[in-house]
Coordinates of C-alpha atoms in Angstrom, one line a residue:
X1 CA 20.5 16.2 -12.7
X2 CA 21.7 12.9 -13.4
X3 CA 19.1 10.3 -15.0
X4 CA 20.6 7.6 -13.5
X5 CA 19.9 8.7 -9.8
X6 CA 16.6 10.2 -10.8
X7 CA 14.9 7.8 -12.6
X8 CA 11.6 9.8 -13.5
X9 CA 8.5 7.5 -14.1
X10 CA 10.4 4.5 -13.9
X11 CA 8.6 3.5 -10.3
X12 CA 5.6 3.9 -11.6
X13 CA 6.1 2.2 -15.0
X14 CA 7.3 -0.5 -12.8
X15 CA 4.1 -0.7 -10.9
X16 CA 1.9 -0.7 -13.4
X17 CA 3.6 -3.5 -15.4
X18 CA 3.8 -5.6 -12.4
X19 CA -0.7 -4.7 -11.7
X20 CA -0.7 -6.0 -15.5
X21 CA 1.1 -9.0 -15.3
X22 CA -0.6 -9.4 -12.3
X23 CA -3.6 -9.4 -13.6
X24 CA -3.1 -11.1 -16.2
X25 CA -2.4 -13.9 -13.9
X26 CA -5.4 -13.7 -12.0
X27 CA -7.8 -13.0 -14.9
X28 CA -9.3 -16.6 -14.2
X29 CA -10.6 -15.7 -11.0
X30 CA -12.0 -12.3 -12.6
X31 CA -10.3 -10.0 -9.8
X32 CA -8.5 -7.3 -10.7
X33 CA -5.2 -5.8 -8.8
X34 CA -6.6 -3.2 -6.7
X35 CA -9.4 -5.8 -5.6
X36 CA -6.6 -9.1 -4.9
X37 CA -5.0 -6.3 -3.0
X38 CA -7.5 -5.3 -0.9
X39 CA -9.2 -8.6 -0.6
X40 CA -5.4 -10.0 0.6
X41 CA -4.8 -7.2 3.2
X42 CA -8.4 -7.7 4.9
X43 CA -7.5 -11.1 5.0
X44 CA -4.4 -10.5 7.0
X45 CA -6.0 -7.6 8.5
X46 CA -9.2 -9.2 10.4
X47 CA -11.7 -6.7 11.5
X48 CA -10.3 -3.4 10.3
X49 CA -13.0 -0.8 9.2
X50 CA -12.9 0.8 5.7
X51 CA -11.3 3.8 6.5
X52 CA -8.1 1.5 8.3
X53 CA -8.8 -0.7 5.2
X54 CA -8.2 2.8 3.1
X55 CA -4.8 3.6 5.2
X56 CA -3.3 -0.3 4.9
X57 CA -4.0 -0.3 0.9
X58 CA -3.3 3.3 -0.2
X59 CA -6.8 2.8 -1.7
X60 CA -8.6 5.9 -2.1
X61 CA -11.6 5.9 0.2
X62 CA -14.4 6.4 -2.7
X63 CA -12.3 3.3 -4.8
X64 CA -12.5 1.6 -1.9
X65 CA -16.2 1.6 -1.8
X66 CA -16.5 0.5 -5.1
X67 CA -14.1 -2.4 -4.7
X68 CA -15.6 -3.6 -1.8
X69 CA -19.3 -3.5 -3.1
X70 CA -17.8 -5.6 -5.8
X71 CA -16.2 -7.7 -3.3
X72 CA -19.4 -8.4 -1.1
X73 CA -21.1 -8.9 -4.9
X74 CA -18.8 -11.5 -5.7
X75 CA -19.4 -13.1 -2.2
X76 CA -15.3 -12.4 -0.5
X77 CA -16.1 -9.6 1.8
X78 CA -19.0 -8.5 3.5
X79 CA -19.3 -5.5 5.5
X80 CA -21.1 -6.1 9.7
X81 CA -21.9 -3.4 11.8
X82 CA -19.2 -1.5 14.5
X83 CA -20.6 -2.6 18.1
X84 CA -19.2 1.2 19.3
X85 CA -19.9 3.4 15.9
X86 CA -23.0 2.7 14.5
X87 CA -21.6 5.0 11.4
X88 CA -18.5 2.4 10.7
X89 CA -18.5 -1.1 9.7
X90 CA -16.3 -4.2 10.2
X91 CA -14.9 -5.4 7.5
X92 CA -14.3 -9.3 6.6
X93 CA -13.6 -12.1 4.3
X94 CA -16.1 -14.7 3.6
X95 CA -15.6 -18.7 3.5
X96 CA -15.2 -18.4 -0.5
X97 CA -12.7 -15.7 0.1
X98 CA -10.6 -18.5 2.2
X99 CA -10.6 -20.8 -0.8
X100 CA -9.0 -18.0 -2.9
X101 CA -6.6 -16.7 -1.1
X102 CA -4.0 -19.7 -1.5
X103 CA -4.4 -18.7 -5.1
X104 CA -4.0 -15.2 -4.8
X105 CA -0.8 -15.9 -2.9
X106 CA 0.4 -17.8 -5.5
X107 CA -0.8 -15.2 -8.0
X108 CA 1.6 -13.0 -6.0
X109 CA 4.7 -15.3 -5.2
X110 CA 4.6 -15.6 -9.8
X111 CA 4.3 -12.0 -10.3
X112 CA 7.5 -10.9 -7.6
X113 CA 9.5 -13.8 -9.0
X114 CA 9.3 -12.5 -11.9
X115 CA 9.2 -9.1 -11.6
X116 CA 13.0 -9.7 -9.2
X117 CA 14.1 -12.2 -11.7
X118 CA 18.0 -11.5 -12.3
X119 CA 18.5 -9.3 -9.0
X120 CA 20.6 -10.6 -6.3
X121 CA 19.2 -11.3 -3.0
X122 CA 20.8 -8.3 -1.6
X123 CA 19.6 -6.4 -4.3
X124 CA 16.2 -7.5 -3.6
X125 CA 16.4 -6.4 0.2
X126 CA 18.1 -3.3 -0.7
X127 CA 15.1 -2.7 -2.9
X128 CA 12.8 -3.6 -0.1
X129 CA 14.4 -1.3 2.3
X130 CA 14.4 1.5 0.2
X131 CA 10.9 1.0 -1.2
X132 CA 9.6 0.7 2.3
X133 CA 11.6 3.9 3.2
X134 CA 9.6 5.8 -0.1
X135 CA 6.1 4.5 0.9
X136 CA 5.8 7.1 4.1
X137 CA 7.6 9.6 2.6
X138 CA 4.6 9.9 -0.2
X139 CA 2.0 9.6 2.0
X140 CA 3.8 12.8 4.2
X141 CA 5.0 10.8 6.7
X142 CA 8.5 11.9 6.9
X143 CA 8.8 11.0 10.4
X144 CA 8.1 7.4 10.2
X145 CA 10.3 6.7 6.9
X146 CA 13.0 8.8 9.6
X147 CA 12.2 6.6 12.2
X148 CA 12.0 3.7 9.8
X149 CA 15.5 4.5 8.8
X150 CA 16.9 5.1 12.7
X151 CA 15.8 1.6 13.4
X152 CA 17.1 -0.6 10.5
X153 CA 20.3 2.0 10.4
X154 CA 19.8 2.9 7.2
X155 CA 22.2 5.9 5.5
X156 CA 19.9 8.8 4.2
X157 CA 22.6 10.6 2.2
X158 CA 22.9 14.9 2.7
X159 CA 20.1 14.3 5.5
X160 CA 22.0 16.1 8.6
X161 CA 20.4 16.1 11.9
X162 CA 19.2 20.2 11.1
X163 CA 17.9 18.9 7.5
X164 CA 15.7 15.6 9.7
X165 CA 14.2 18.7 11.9
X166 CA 13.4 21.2 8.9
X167 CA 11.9 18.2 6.8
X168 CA 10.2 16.8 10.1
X169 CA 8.2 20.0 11.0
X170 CA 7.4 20.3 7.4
X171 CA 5.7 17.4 7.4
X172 CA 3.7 17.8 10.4
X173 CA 2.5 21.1 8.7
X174 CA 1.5 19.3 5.5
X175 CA -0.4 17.1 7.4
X176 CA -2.5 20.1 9.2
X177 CA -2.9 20.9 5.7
X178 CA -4.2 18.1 3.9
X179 CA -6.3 17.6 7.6
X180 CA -7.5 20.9 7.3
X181 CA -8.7 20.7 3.5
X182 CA -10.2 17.7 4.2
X183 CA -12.8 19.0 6.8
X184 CA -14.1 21.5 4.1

């Protein structure tokens, strides 16, 4: 296997140098990474309940609890109740949250400047592509990072037509799976 195509951890060294960084940055407003993220996606994401909240941040659902209490603690989310479910709740940012989101954006803009630094534009969307492409596929959905790839005509190399179908219906039986495990 070459190491040069299979780059081991290095996504997820990657990731956690850019949450440090990050955080380092936003230290001052005393939010951490997984909370700026979650508080940032809420606000572009008005309404959503927890568990949507869950799917949009890759947050674990128990983390996201946590984060959120800390959140409504801190006085940049609060949690009202679902009109329809009486179990679910709306999520949504507070007035204080709107003051610090221009900051977190900022915050953010810092920390992918530098984290890009030296890489050429289209290195940067190639990255973007391929990293939107990986998301799905780690979260088993294979058809959607197939779709994904369809629509933008992106090459997925050895991936023949026979391969998409074998890959596809593996997926879907993964997902019964994990769907299945979870109901226990």
């Amino acid at each position: 296997m070459d190491r040069l195509l299979f780059p081991d951890f290095s996504l997820i060294e990657a990731g956690q140098l850019y949450a440090r960084r990050f955080e380092e940055r936003s230290r001052n407003l005393a939010l951490d990474f997984a909370q700026s993220r979650a508080l940032l996606v809420l606000a572009e994401n008005k309404g959503v309940t927890q568990q949507r909240l869950s799917e949009l941040t890759a947050i674990a659902s128990p983390w996201l609890v946590r984060i959120l209490d800390r959140l409504e603690v801190m006085g940049l989310a609060q949690r009202r109740p679902h009109l329809a479910d009486r179990r679910a709740r709306f999520l949504a940012i507070t007035e204080d949250a709107r003051e610090v989101l221009p900051l977190l954006w900022n915050i953010v803009g810092e920390s992918l400047r530098e984290a890009l630094r030296g890489l050429s534009t289209k290195e940067t969307a190639i990255l973007a592509k391929a990293l939107h492409r990986v998301k799905p596929l780690m979260q088993g959905r294979l058809s959607e990072a197939l779709e994904f790839n369809e629509s933008r005509k992106i090459w997925l190399p050895g991936l023949t037509e026979r391969t998409k179908k074998a890959l596809s219906h593996s997926s879907r039986s993964v997902n019964r799976r994990c769907r299945c495990n979870q109901r226990r």
